[in-house]
C-alpha atoms as an extended CHARMM CRD file, in Angstrom:
* protein
*
       149  EXT
         1         1  MET       CA            115.8890000000      125.2730000000      103.3670000000  PROA      1               0.0000000000
         2         2  THR       CA            118.0670000000      125.6560000000      106.3760000000  PROA      2               0.0000000000
         3         3  SER       CA            116.7270000000      127.9920000000      109.0180000000  PROA      3               0.0000000000
         4         4  GLY       CA            118.7980000000      130.9920000000      110.0310000000  PROA      4               0.0000000000
         5         5  VAL       CA            120.6130000000      131.3360000000      106.7020000000  PROA      5               0.0000000000
         6         6  TYR       CA            118.4490000000      134.1050000000      105.2540000000  PROA      6               0.0000000000
         7         7  LYS       CA            118.4320000000      137.5700000000      106.7540000000  PROA      7               0.0000000000
         8         8  ARG       CA            115.0230000000      138.9110000000      107.6540000000  PROA      8               0.0000000000
         9         9  THR       CA            114.1650000000      142.3710000000      106.3880000000  PROA      9               0.0000000000
        10        10  GLU       CA            112.4680000000      144.9890000000      108.5090000000  PROA      10              0.0000000000
        11        11  GLU       CA            109.3490000000      145.0610000000      106.3130000000  PROA      11              0.0000000000
        12        12  MET       CA            108.7040000000      141.3850000000      107.0410000000  PROA      12              0.0000000000
        13        13  ASN       CA            108.2340000000      142.2860000000      110.6960000000  PROA      13              0.0000000000
        14        14  THR       CA            106.0780000000      145.4030000000      110.1330000000  PROA      14              0.0000000000
        15        15  GLY       CA            102.9660000000      143.4900000000      109.1600000000  PROA      15              0.0000000000
        16        16  LYS       CA            103.2390000000      144.1290000000      105.4230000000  PROA      16              0.0000000000
        17        17  TYR       CA            103.2400000000      140.3880000000      104.8630000000  PROA      17              0.0000000000
        18        18  LYS       CA            100.6210000000      138.1790000000      106.5090000000  PROA      18              0.0000000000
        19        19  ARG       CA            101.0300000000      134.6540000000      107.6910000000  PROA      19              0.0000000000
        20        20  THR       CA             99.2090000000      132.0480000000      105.6550000000  PROA      20              0.0000000000
        21        21  SER       CA             96.9350000000      131.3260000000      108.6220000000  PROA      21              0.0000000000
        22        22  GLU       CA             95.8730000000      134.9980000000      108.6970000000  PROA      22              0.0000000000
        23        23  MET       CA             95.0380000000      135.2100000000      104.9840000000  PROA      23              0.0000000000
        24        24  LYS       CA             91.4440000000      134.8720000000      103.8340000000  PROA      24              0.0000000000
        25        25  ILE       CA             92.1320000000      132.0150000000      101.4450000000  PROA      25              0.0000000000
        26        26  GLY       CA             88.7710000000      130.4010000000      100.6680000000  PROA      26              0.0000000000
        27        27  LYS       CA             87.0590000000      132.3840000000      103.4140000000  PROA      27              0.0000000000
        28        28  TYR       CA             85.9000000000      135.3690000000      101.3550000000  PROA      28              0.0000000000
        29        29  LYS       CA             82.2510000000      136.2220000000      101.9480000000  PROA      29              0.0000000000
        30        30  ARG       CA             80.3570000000      138.1800000000       99.3300000000  PROA      30              0.0000000000
        31        31  THR       CA             78.3380000000      141.1350000000      100.5670000000  PROA      31              0.0000000000
        32        32  GLU       CA             74.6130000000      141.3070000000       99.8970000000  PROA      32              0.0000000000
        33        33  GLU       CA             75.2390000000      144.1950000000       97.4980000000  PROA      33              0.0000000000
        34        34  THR       CA             77.7560000000      142.1210000000       95.5030000000  PROA      34              0.0000000000
        35        35  LYS       CA             75.3350000000      139.1840000000       95.3740000000  PROA      35              0.0000000000
        36        36  ARG       CA             72.5770000000      141.5100000000       94.1250000000  PROA      36              0.0000000000
        37        37  LYS       CA             74.8400000000      142.9440000000       91.3930000000  PROA      37              0.0000000000
        38        38  MET       CA             75.8290000000      139.4440000000       90.2650000000  PROA      38              0.0000000000
        39        39  SER       CA             72.1660000000      138.4400000000       90.1580000000  PROA      39              0.0000000000
        40        40  ILE       CA             71.2460000000      141.4760000000       88.0590000000  PROA      40              0.0000000000
        41        41  ALA       CA             74.1420000000      140.7990000000       85.6760000000  PROA      41              0.0000000000
        42        42  GLN       CA             72.9000000000      137.2310000000       85.0500000000  PROA      42              0.0000000000
        43        43  THR       CA             69.1890000000      138.0990000000       84.8140000000  PROA      43              0.0000000000
        44        44  GLY       CA             67.7540000000      137.4990000000       81.3540000000  PROA      44              0.0000000000
        45        45  LYS       CA             70.7600000000      135.5630000000       80.0880000000  PROA      45              0.0000000000
        46        46  LYS       CA             69.7100000000      132.1790000000       78.8150000000  PROA      46              0.0000000000
        47        47  LYS       CA             71.9550000000      129.2000000000       78.2790000000  PROA      47              0.0000000000
        48        48  SER       CA             72.1080000000      127.8090000000       74.7630000000  PROA      48              0.0000000000
        49        49  GLU       CA             70.8280000000      124.3130000000       74.0250000000  PROA      49              0.0000000000
        50        50  VAL       CA             74.4150000000      123.1310000000       73.4740000000  PROA      50              0.0000000000
        51        51  ILE       CA             75.4500000000      124.3370000000       76.9390000000  PROA      51              0.0000000000
        52        52  LYS       CA             72.3430000000      122.7790000000       78.5240000000  PROA      52              0.0000000000
        53        53  ARG       CA             73.1120000000      119.4300000000       76.8470000000  PROA      53              0.0000000000
        54        54  LYS       CA             76.7520000000      119.5280000000       77.9680000000  PROA      54              0.0000000000
        55        55  MET       CA             75.7000000000      120.3560000000       81.5410000000  PROA      55              0.0000000000
        56        56  SER       CA             73.2190000000      117.4700000000       81.4700000000  PROA      56              0.0000000000
        57        57  GLU       CA             75.8100000000      114.9870000000       80.1850000000  PROA      57              0.0000000000
        58        58  THR       CA             78.3540000000      116.0810000000       82.7920000000  PROA      58              0.0000000000
        59        59  HSD       CA             75.7650000000      115.8130000000       85.5580000000  PROA      59              0.0000000000
        60        60  LYS       CA             74.9000000000      112.2490000000       84.5090000000  PROA      60              0.0000000000
        61        61  LEU       CA             78.5530000000      111.2840000000       84.9770000000  PROA      61              0.0000000000
        62        62  LEU       CA             78.5250000000      112.5050000000       88.5910000000  PROA      62              0.0000000000
        63        63  ILE       CA             75.4940000000      110.6170000000       89.8940000000  PROA      63              0.0000000000
        64        64  GLY       CA             75.5670000000      107.6340000000       92.2370000000  PROA      64              0.0000000000
        65        65  LYS       CA             78.8030000000      105.6980000000       92.6090000000  PROA      65              0.0000000000
        66        66  LYS       CA             80.6520000000      108.1440000000       90.3580000000  PROA      66              0.0000000000
        67        67  SER       CA             79.9370000000      111.0810000000       92.6590000000  PROA      67              0.0000000000
        68        68  SER       CA             82.7590000000      112.3170000000       94.8700000000  PROA      68              0.0000000000
        69        69  ASN       CA             80.3100000000      112.3250000000       97.7960000000  PROA      69              0.0000000000
        70        70  TRP       CA             79.3260000000      108.6470000000       97.3470000000  PROA      70              0.0000000000
        71        71  LYS       CA             79.2490000000      106.8770000000      100.7060000000  PROA      71              0.0000000000
        72        72  GLY       CA             78.5240000000      103.3880000000       99.4420000000  PROA      72              0.0000000000
        73        73  GLY       CA             74.7550000000      103.3620000000       99.5590000000  PROA      73              0.0000000000
        74        74  ILE       CA             74.5020000000      103.3860000000      103.3470000000  PROA      74              0.0000000000
        75        75  THR       CA             72.1700000000      105.9290000000      104.7900000000  PROA      75              0.0000000000
        76        76  PRO       CA             72.4230000000      106.5970000000      108.5270000000  PROA      76              0.0000000000
        77        77  LEU       CA             68.7580000000      105.6580000000      108.9380000000  PROA      77              0.0000000000
        78        78  GLU       CA             69.2240000000      102.1790000000      107.4080000000  PROA      78              0.0000000000
        79        79  TYR       CA             72.4340000000      101.6090000000      109.3750000000  PROA      79              0.0000000000
        80        80  ASP       CA             70.7530000000      102.6180000000      112.6590000000  PROA      80              0.0000000000
        81        81  ARG       CA             67.7140000000      100.4310000000      111.9600000000  PROA      81              0.0000000000
        82        82  LEU       CA             69.9170000000       97.4060000000      111.3140000000  PROA      82              0.0000000000
        83        83  HSD       CA             71.9060000000       97.9590000000      114.5080000000  PROA      83              0.0000000000
        84        84  ARG       CA             68.7280000000       98.3730000000      116.5800000000  PROA      84              0.0000000000
        85        85  TRP       CA             67.4010000000       95.1350000000      115.0570000000  PROA      85              0.0000000000
        86        86  ILE       CA             70.6440000000       93.2960000000      115.8610000000  PROA      86              0.0000000000
        87        87  ASN       CA             70.6830000000       94.5570000000      119.4600000000  PROA      87              0.0000000000
        88        88  ARG       CA             67.0420000000       93.5470000000      119.9110000000  PROA      88              0.0000000000
        89        89  TYR       CA             67.3530000000       89.9740000000      118.6110000000  PROA      89              0.0000000000
        90        90  PHE       CA             71.0130000000       89.0920000000      119.0950000000  PROA      90              0.0000000000
        91        91  ILE       CA             71.6300000000       88.4770000000      122.8160000000  PROA      91              0.0000000000
        92        92  LYS       CA             75.1110000000       89.2770000000      124.0850000000  PROA      92              0.0000000000
        93        93  PRO       CA             76.9020000000       86.0800000000      125.2500000000  PROA      93              0.0000000000
        94        94  ASP       CA             79.4390000000       85.7430000000      128.0780000000  PROA      94              0.0000000000
        95        95  PHE       CA             82.3070000000       84.9680000000      125.6970000000  PROA      95              0.0000000000
        96        96  CYS       CA             83.9070000000       86.1680000000      122.4540000000  PROA      96              0.0000000000
        97        97  GLU       CA             82.6410000000       84.0750000000      119.5490000000  PROA      97              0.0000000000
        98        98  ILE       CA             85.9720000000       84.4070000000      117.7100000000  PROA      98              0.0000000000
        99        99  CYS       CA             88.5640000000       83.5180000000      120.3650000000  PROA      99              0.0000000000
       100       100  GLY       CA             86.2250000000       81.7910000000      122.8600000000  PROA      100             0.0000000000
       101       101  LYS       CA             87.5470000000       83.7320000000      125.8810000000  PROA      101             0.0000000000
       102       102  LEU       CA             85.3280000000       85.3430000000      128.4840000000  PROA      102             0.0000000000
       103       103  ALA       CA             83.7690000000       88.6670000000      127.5980000000  PROA      103             0.0000000000
       104       104  PHE       CA             85.9920000000       91.3500000000      129.0700000000  PROA      104             0.0000000000
       105       105  GLY       CA             86.3410000000       94.9570000000      127.9840000000  PROA      105             0.0000000000
       106       106  LYS       CA             84.3770000000       96.2320000000      125.0370000000  PROA      106             0.0000000000
       107       107  MET       CA             82.4030000000       93.6510000000      123.0680000000  PROA      107             0.0000000000
       108       108  GLU       CA             81.2320000000       94.5050000000      119.5570000000  PROA      108             0.0000000000
       109       109  ILE       CA             78.9110000000       92.9590000000      117.0440000000  PROA      109             0.0000000000
       110       110  SER       CA             81.1180000000       91.7190000000      114.2150000000  PROA      110             0.0000000000
       111       111  ASN       CA             79.8630000000       91.2310000000      110.6750000000  PROA      111             0.0000000000
       112       112  LYS       CA             80.9970000000       87.8770000000      109.2290000000  PROA      112             0.0000000000
       113       113  SER       CA             80.4500000000       88.4410000000      105.5000000000  PROA      113             0.0000000000
       114       114  GLY       CA             81.1330000000       92.1660000000      105.1630000000  PROA      114             0.0000000000
       115       115  LYS       CA             77.6320000000       92.7970000000      103.7860000000  PROA      115             0.0000000000
       116       116  LEU       CA             74.9660000000       94.3510000000      105.9620000000  PROA      116             0.0000000000
       117       117  ILE       CA             72.1360000000       91.8750000000      105.5160000000  PROA      117             0.0000000000
       118       118  ARG       CA             69.4060000000       91.2110000000      108.0410000000  PROA      118             0.0000000000
       119       119  ASP       CA             70.4490000000       87.6970000000      109.0340000000  PROA      119             0.0000000000
       120       120  ILE       CA             71.3550000000       86.7120000000      112.6130000000  PROA      120             0.0000000000
       121       121  ASN       CA             73.8640000000       84.1350000000      111.3170000000  PROA      121             0.0000000000
       122       122  ASN       CA             75.8160000000       86.9380000000      109.6140000000  PROA      122             0.0000000000
       123       123  PHE       CA             76.8260000000       88.5060000000      112.9610000000  PROA      123             0.0000000000
       124       124  GLN       CA             78.9140000000       87.4720000000      115.9570000000  PROA      124             0.0000000000
       125       125  TRP       CA             79.9110000000       89.0350000000      119.2830000000  PROA      125             0.0000000000
       126       126  ALA       CA             83.6450000000       89.6870000000      119.5590000000  PROA      126             0.0000000000
       127       127  HSD       CA             86.2360000000       91.5940000000      121.5500000000  PROA      127             0.0000000000
       128       128  GLN       CA             87.2230000000       94.8450000000      119.8890000000  PROA      128             0.0000000000
       129       129  GLY       CA             90.6970000000       93.4720000000      119.0480000000  PROA      129             0.0000000000
       130       130  CYS       CA             89.3610000000       90.1400000000      117.7780000000  PROA      130             0.0000000000
       131       131  HSD       CA             86.8460000000       92.0090000000      115.6120000000  PROA      131             0.0000000000
       132       132  ARG       CA             89.6260000000       94.0810000000      114.0130000000  PROA      132             0.0000000000
       133       133  LYS       CA             91.8290000000       91.0070000000      113.4210000000  PROA      133             0.0000000000
       134       134  TYR       CA             88.8990000000       89.0580000000      111.9180000000  PROA      134             0.0000000000
       135       135  ASP       CA             88.0700000000       91.8820000000      109.5020000000  PROA      135             0.0000000000
       136       136  ASN       CA             91.7150000000       92.3160000000      108.4470000000  PROA      136             0.0000000000
       137       137  LYS       CA             92.1870000000       88.5610000000      107.9430000000  PROA      137             0.0000000000
       138       138  ASN       CA             89.0260000000       88.2530000000      105.8280000000  PROA      138             0.0000000000
       139       139  GLY       CA             89.4680000000       91.5150000000      103.9030000000  PROA      139             0.0000000000
       140       140  ILE       CA             86.2970000000       93.0930000000      105.2600000000  PROA      140             0.0000000000
       141       141  ILE       CA             86.1790000000       96.8530000000      104.7930000000  PROA      141             0.0000000000
       142       142  HSD       CA             83.3690000000       98.6570000000      106.6070000000  PROA      142             0.0000000000
       143       143  GLU       CA             83.5080000000      101.9010000000      104.6210000000  PROA      143             0.0000000000
       144       144  GLY       CA             81.2400000000      101.8950000000      101.6040000000  PROA      144             0.0000000000
       145       145  LEU       CA             79.2620000000       98.7220000000      102.3630000000  PROA      145             0.0000000000
       146       146  GLU       CA             76.0360000000       98.0590000000      100.5220000000  PROA      146             0.0000000000
       147       147  ILE       CA             72.9700000000       97.2550000000      102.6140000000  PROA      147             0.0000000000
       148       148  ASP       CA             70.8010000000       94.3400000000      101.5020000000  PROA      148             0.0000000000
       149       149  VAL       CA             67.7600000000       94.4640000000      103.7940000000  PROA      149             0.0000000000
């Protein structure tokens, strides 16, 4: 649509129409009274065995890797423990282990295999740019890694 072609009516400027940003799309809050009425309406209603079975089967399809919230099996606690372990036992050298140049700027611990396993030989210190290039070259994707500890 080209701007300026359509004439604006007076009622569009009077506030009869709201902008999309001002609408309560997905922001509607139910009052306590409405919640209570909904609760009363559902009280005593039991689901049939067929419905219960269908709900159970559907739920089984959404567990683990099939869930939309699946993060790849990494919990923040395991990830933090592994990084603390690496920092404790893996001393930072004076050079990048990928390009061999002196350590300047931000140095990161790079994962060689793409799997988070507790093995010193699986990690290397690298410049931030070298780390990114190494991962791209070797097809290492850090989102959704499995931890083998």
